[in-house]
């Protein structure tokens, strides 16, 4: 690698170090305010200014927003009886898609949208608790009002579902018969193209949806 290449690597590592240091400060502040906390599921805003993260402590789970350049830390209020987690930004940074779960009802969840201007939380799916189904790893579809998420039995997500935020209309676009025994980590690489991970694909021809 030439000098300029190493220079770019050095800058990247410096940026990572600064980023990690800022997150450590956030951890300390959340832990102090929340009687000890574990942070996970980080997401960066499209403009690179805000880090959204899930925190969990003895009182439950929630989502924080950390503006790492200014040090401002904001908690998104949980609705009554609900815990929020696994944040994901939309493409203009104005909303988060989050997991919306009843307190102490681990694994059975819905998907909701948080308006970052008002911090209001609006569920976009409605869980059937008799099915004991989890919904998670939600991502916004570019150029649409849709969210893609994985769903299935607890710990075994086996289908990809697209839901329209406005209408709540859902469409299964890939299930275990096509994609594998377990599906997770969907990511849009174009408006209509998805990459995802799978275990033991039942149809070897299925690589993308």
mmCIF file with all atom_site columns, C-alpha atoms in Angstrom, residues 4-5 7 12 14 17 39 43 61 64 70 86 89 94-95 116 126 134 143-144 151 154 171 187 189 203-204:
data_model
loop_
_atom_site.group_PDB
_atom_site.id
_atom_site.type_symbol
_atom_site.label_atom_id
_atom_site.label_alt_id
_atom_site.label_comp_id
_atom_site.label_asym_id
_atom_site.label_entity_id
_atom_site.label_seq_id
_atom_site.pdbx_PDB_ins_code
_atom_site.Cartn_x
_atom_site.Cartn_y
_atom_site.Cartn_z
_atom_site.occupancy
_atom_site.B_iso_or_equiv
_atom_site.pdbx_formal_charge
_atom_site.auth_seq_id
_atom_site.auth_comp_id
_atom_site.auth_asym_id
_atom_site.auth_atom_id
_atom_site.pdbx_PDB_model_num
ATOM 1  C CA . UNK A 1 4   ? -1.512  7.955   0.697  1.00 0.00 ? 4   UNK A CA 1
ATOM 2  C CA . UNK A 1 5   ? -3.263  4.632   1.297  1.00 0.00 ? 5   UNK A CA 1
ATOM 3  C CA . UNK A 1 7   ? -2.612  7.920   5.440  1.00 0.00 ? 7   UNK A CA 1
ATOM 4  C CA . UNK A 1 12  ? -9.979  6.092   9.438  1.00 0.00 ? 12  UNK A CA 1
ATOM 5  C CA . UNK A 1 14  ? -8.390  8.143   14.207 1.00 0.00 ? 14  UNK A CA 1
ATOM 6  C CA . UNK A 1 17  ? -11.018 6.151   18.004 1.00 0.00 ? 17  UNK A CA 1
ATOM 7  C CA . UNK A 1 39  ? -25.512 -0.483  25.129 1.00 0.00 ? 39  UNK A CA 1
ATOM 8  C CA . UNK A 1 43  ? -27.118 3.001   14.140 1.00 0.00 ? 43  UNK A CA 1
ATOM 9  C CA . UNK A 1 61  ? -34.903 -1.356  27.687 1.00 0.00 ? 61  UNK A CA 1
ATOM 10 C CA . UNK A 1 64  ? -30.960 6.815   23.235 1.00 0.00 ? 64  UNK A CA 1
ATOM 11 C CA . UNK A 1 70  ? -21.996 18.300  20.849 1.00 0.00 ? 70  UNK A CA 1
ATOM 12 C CA . UNK A 1 86  ? -33.018 -2.032  17.730 1.00 0.00 ? 86  UNK A CA 1
ATOM 13 C CA . UNK A 1 89  ? -32.657 5.370   10.604 1.00 0.00 ? 89  UNK A CA 1
ATOM 14 C CA . UNK A 1 94  ? -36.044 12.106  10.277 1.00 0.00 ? 94  UNK A CA 1
ATOM 15 C CA . UNK A 1 95  ? -37.429 8.814   11.577 1.00 0.00 ? 95  UNK A CA 1
ATOM 16 C CA . UNK A 1 116 ? -37.438 12.351  15.667 1.00 0.00 ? 116 UNK A CA 1
ATOM 17 C CA . UNK A 1 126 ? -49.895 -5.438  15.306 1.00 0.00 ? 126 UNK A CA 1
ATOM 18 C CA . UNK A 1 134 ? -40.908 -11.866 16.961 1.00 0.00 ? 134 UNK A CA 1
ATOM 19 C CA . UNK A 1 143 ? -37.892 5.917   -2.014 1.00 0.00 ? 143 UNK A CA 1
ATOM 20 C CA . UNK A 1 144 ? -41.008 4.377   -0.462 1.00 0.00 ? 144 UNK A CA 1
ATOM 21 C CA . UNK A 1 151 ? -40.249 -12.349 11.477 1.00 0.00 ? 151 UNK A CA 1
ATOM 22 C CA . UNK A 1 154 ? -38.606 -16.780 18.842 1.00 0.00 ? 154 UNK A CA 1
ATOM 23 C CA . UNK A 1 171 ? -46.606 -8.675  2.198  1.00 0.00 ? 171 UNK A CA 1
ATOM 24 C CA . UNK A 1 187 ? -30.212 -4.742  3.680  1.00 0.00 ? 187 UNK A CA 1
ATOM 25 C CA . UNK A 1 189 ? -28.644 -2.322  -1.951 1.00 0.00 ? 189 UNK A CA 1
ATOM 26 C CA . UNK A 1 203 ? -33.776 -23.292 -2.983 1.00 0.00 ? 203 UNK A CA 1
ATOM 27 C CA . UNK A 1 204 ? -30.125 -22.812 -4.061 1.00 0.00 ? 204 UNK A CA 1
#
